[in-house]
PDB file of C-alpha atoms in Angstrom:
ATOM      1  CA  UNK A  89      43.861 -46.027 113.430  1.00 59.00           C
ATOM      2  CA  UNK A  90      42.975 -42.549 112.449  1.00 66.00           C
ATOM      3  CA  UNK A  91      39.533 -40.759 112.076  1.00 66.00           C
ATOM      4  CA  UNK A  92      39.422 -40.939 108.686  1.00 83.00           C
ATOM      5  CA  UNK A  93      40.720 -44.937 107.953  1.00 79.00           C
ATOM      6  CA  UNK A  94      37.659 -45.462 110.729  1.00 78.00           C
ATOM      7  CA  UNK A  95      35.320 -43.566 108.444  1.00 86.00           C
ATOM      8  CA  UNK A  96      36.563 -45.500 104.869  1.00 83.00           C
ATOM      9  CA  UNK A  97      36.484 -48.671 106.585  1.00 83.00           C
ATOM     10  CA  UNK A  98      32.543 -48.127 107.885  1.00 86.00           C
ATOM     11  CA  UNK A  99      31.721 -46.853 104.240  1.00 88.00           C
ATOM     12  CA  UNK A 100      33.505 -49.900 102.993  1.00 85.00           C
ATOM     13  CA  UNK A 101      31.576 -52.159 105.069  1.00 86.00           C
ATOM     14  CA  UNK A 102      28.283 -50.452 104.594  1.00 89.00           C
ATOM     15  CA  UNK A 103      29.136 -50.666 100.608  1.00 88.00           C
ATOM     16  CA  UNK A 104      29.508 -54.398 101.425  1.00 87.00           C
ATOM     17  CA  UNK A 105      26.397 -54.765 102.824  1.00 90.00           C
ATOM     18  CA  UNK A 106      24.140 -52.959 100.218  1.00 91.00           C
ATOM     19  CA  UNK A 107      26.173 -54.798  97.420  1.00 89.00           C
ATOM     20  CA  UNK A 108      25.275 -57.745  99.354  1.00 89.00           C
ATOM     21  CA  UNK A 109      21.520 -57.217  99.632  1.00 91.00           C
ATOM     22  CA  UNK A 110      21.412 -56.193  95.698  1.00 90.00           C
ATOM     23  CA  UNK A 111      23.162 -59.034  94.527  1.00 90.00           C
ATOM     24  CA  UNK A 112      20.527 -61.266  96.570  1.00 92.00           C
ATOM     25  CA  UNK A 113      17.734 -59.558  95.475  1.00 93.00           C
ATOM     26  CA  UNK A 114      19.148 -60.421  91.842  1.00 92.00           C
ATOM     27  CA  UNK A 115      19.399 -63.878  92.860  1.00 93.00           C
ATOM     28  CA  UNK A 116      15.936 -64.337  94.009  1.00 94.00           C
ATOM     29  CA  UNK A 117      14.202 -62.309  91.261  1.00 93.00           C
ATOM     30  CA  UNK A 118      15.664 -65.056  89.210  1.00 94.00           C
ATOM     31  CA  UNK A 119      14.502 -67.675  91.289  1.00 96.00           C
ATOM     32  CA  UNK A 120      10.958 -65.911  91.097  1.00 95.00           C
ATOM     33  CA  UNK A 121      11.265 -65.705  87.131  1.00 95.00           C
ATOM     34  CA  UNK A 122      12.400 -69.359  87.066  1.00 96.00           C
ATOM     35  CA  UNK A 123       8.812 -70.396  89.094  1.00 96.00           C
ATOM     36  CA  UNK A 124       6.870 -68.139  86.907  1.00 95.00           C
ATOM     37  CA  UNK A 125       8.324 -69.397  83.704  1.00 95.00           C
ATOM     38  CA  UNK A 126       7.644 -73.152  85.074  1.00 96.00           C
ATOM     39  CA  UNK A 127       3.861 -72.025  85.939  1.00 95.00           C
ATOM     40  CA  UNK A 128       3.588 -71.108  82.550  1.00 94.00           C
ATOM     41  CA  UNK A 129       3.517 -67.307  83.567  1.00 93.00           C
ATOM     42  CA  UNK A 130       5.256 -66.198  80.593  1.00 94.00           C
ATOM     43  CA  UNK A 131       4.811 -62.437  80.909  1.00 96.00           C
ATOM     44  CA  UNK A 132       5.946 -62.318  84.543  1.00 94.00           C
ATOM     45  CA  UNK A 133       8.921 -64.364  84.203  1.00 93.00           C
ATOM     46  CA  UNK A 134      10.328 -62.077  81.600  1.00 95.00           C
ATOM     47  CA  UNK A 135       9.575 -58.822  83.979  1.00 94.00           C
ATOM     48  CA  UNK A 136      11.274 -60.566  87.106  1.00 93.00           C
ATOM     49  CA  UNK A 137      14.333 -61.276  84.226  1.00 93.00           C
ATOM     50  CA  UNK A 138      13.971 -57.935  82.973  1.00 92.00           C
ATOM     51  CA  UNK A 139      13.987 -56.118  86.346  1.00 90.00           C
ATOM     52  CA  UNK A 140      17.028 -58.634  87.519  1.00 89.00           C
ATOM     53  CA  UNK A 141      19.477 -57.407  84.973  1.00 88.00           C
ATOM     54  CA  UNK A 142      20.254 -53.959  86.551  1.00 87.00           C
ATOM     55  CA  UNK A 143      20.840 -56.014  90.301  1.00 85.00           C
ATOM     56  CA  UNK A 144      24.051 -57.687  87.762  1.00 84.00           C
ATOM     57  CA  UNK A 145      26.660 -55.279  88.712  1.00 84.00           C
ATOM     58  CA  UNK A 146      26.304 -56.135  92.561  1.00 84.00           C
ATOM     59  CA  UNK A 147      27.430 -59.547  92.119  1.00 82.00           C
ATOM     60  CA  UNK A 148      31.072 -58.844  91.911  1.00 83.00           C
ATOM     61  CA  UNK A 149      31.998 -55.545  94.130  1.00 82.00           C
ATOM     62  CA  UNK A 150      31.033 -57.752  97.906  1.00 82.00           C
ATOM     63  CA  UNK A 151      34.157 -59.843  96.921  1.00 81.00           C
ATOM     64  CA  UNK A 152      36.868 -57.196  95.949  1.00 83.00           C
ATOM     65  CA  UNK A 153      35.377 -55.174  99.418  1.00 83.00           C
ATOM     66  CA  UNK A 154      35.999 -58.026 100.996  1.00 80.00           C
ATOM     67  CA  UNK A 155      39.086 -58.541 100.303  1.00 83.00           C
ATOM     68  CA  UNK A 156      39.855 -54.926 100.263  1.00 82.00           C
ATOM     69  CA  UNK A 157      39.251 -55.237 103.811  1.00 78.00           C
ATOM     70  CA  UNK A 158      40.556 -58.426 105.195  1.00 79.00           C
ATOM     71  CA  UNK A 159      43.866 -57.044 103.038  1.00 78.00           C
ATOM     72  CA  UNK A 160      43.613 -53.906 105.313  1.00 55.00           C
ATOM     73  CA  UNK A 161      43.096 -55.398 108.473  1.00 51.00           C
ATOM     74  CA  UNK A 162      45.764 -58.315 108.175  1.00 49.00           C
ATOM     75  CA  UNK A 163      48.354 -55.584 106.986  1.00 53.00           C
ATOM     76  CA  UNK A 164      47.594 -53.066 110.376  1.00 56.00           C
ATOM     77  CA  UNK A 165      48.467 -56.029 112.750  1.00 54.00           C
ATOM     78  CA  UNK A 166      51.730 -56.425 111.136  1.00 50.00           C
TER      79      UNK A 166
END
């Protein structure tokens, strides 16, 4: 392994992790607008949506990383 695959394969997994933590944080601000809107918390709920929407795009990249990686790893050992 060279310097350089070392380096992508760090950024890759730190880009995995972030995406990870985003795509959370979408999932529990919609959670948290979910319990607002069933409290009757109208306003709240549609910030928590509101604010949620921009945390979309992290859902997907974590898998195609992923998978990146695994591909990259399982092909080296060959």
């Amino acid at each position: 392994m060279t310097i350089s695959k070392a380096y992508q394969r760090d950024i890759l997994g730190l880009a995995f992790i972030i995406s990870s933590v985003l795509a959370t944080l979408f999932i529990l601000l919609d959670i948290s607008a979910l319990f607002a809107y069933l409290n009757h918390e109208e306003k709240i709920a549609s910030i928590f949506i509101h604010e949620s929407v921009y945390f979309l795009v992290f859902l997907i990249p974590p898998y195609f990383i992923a998978k990146y990686m695994n591909r990259k790893e399982s092909s080296n050992k060959q």
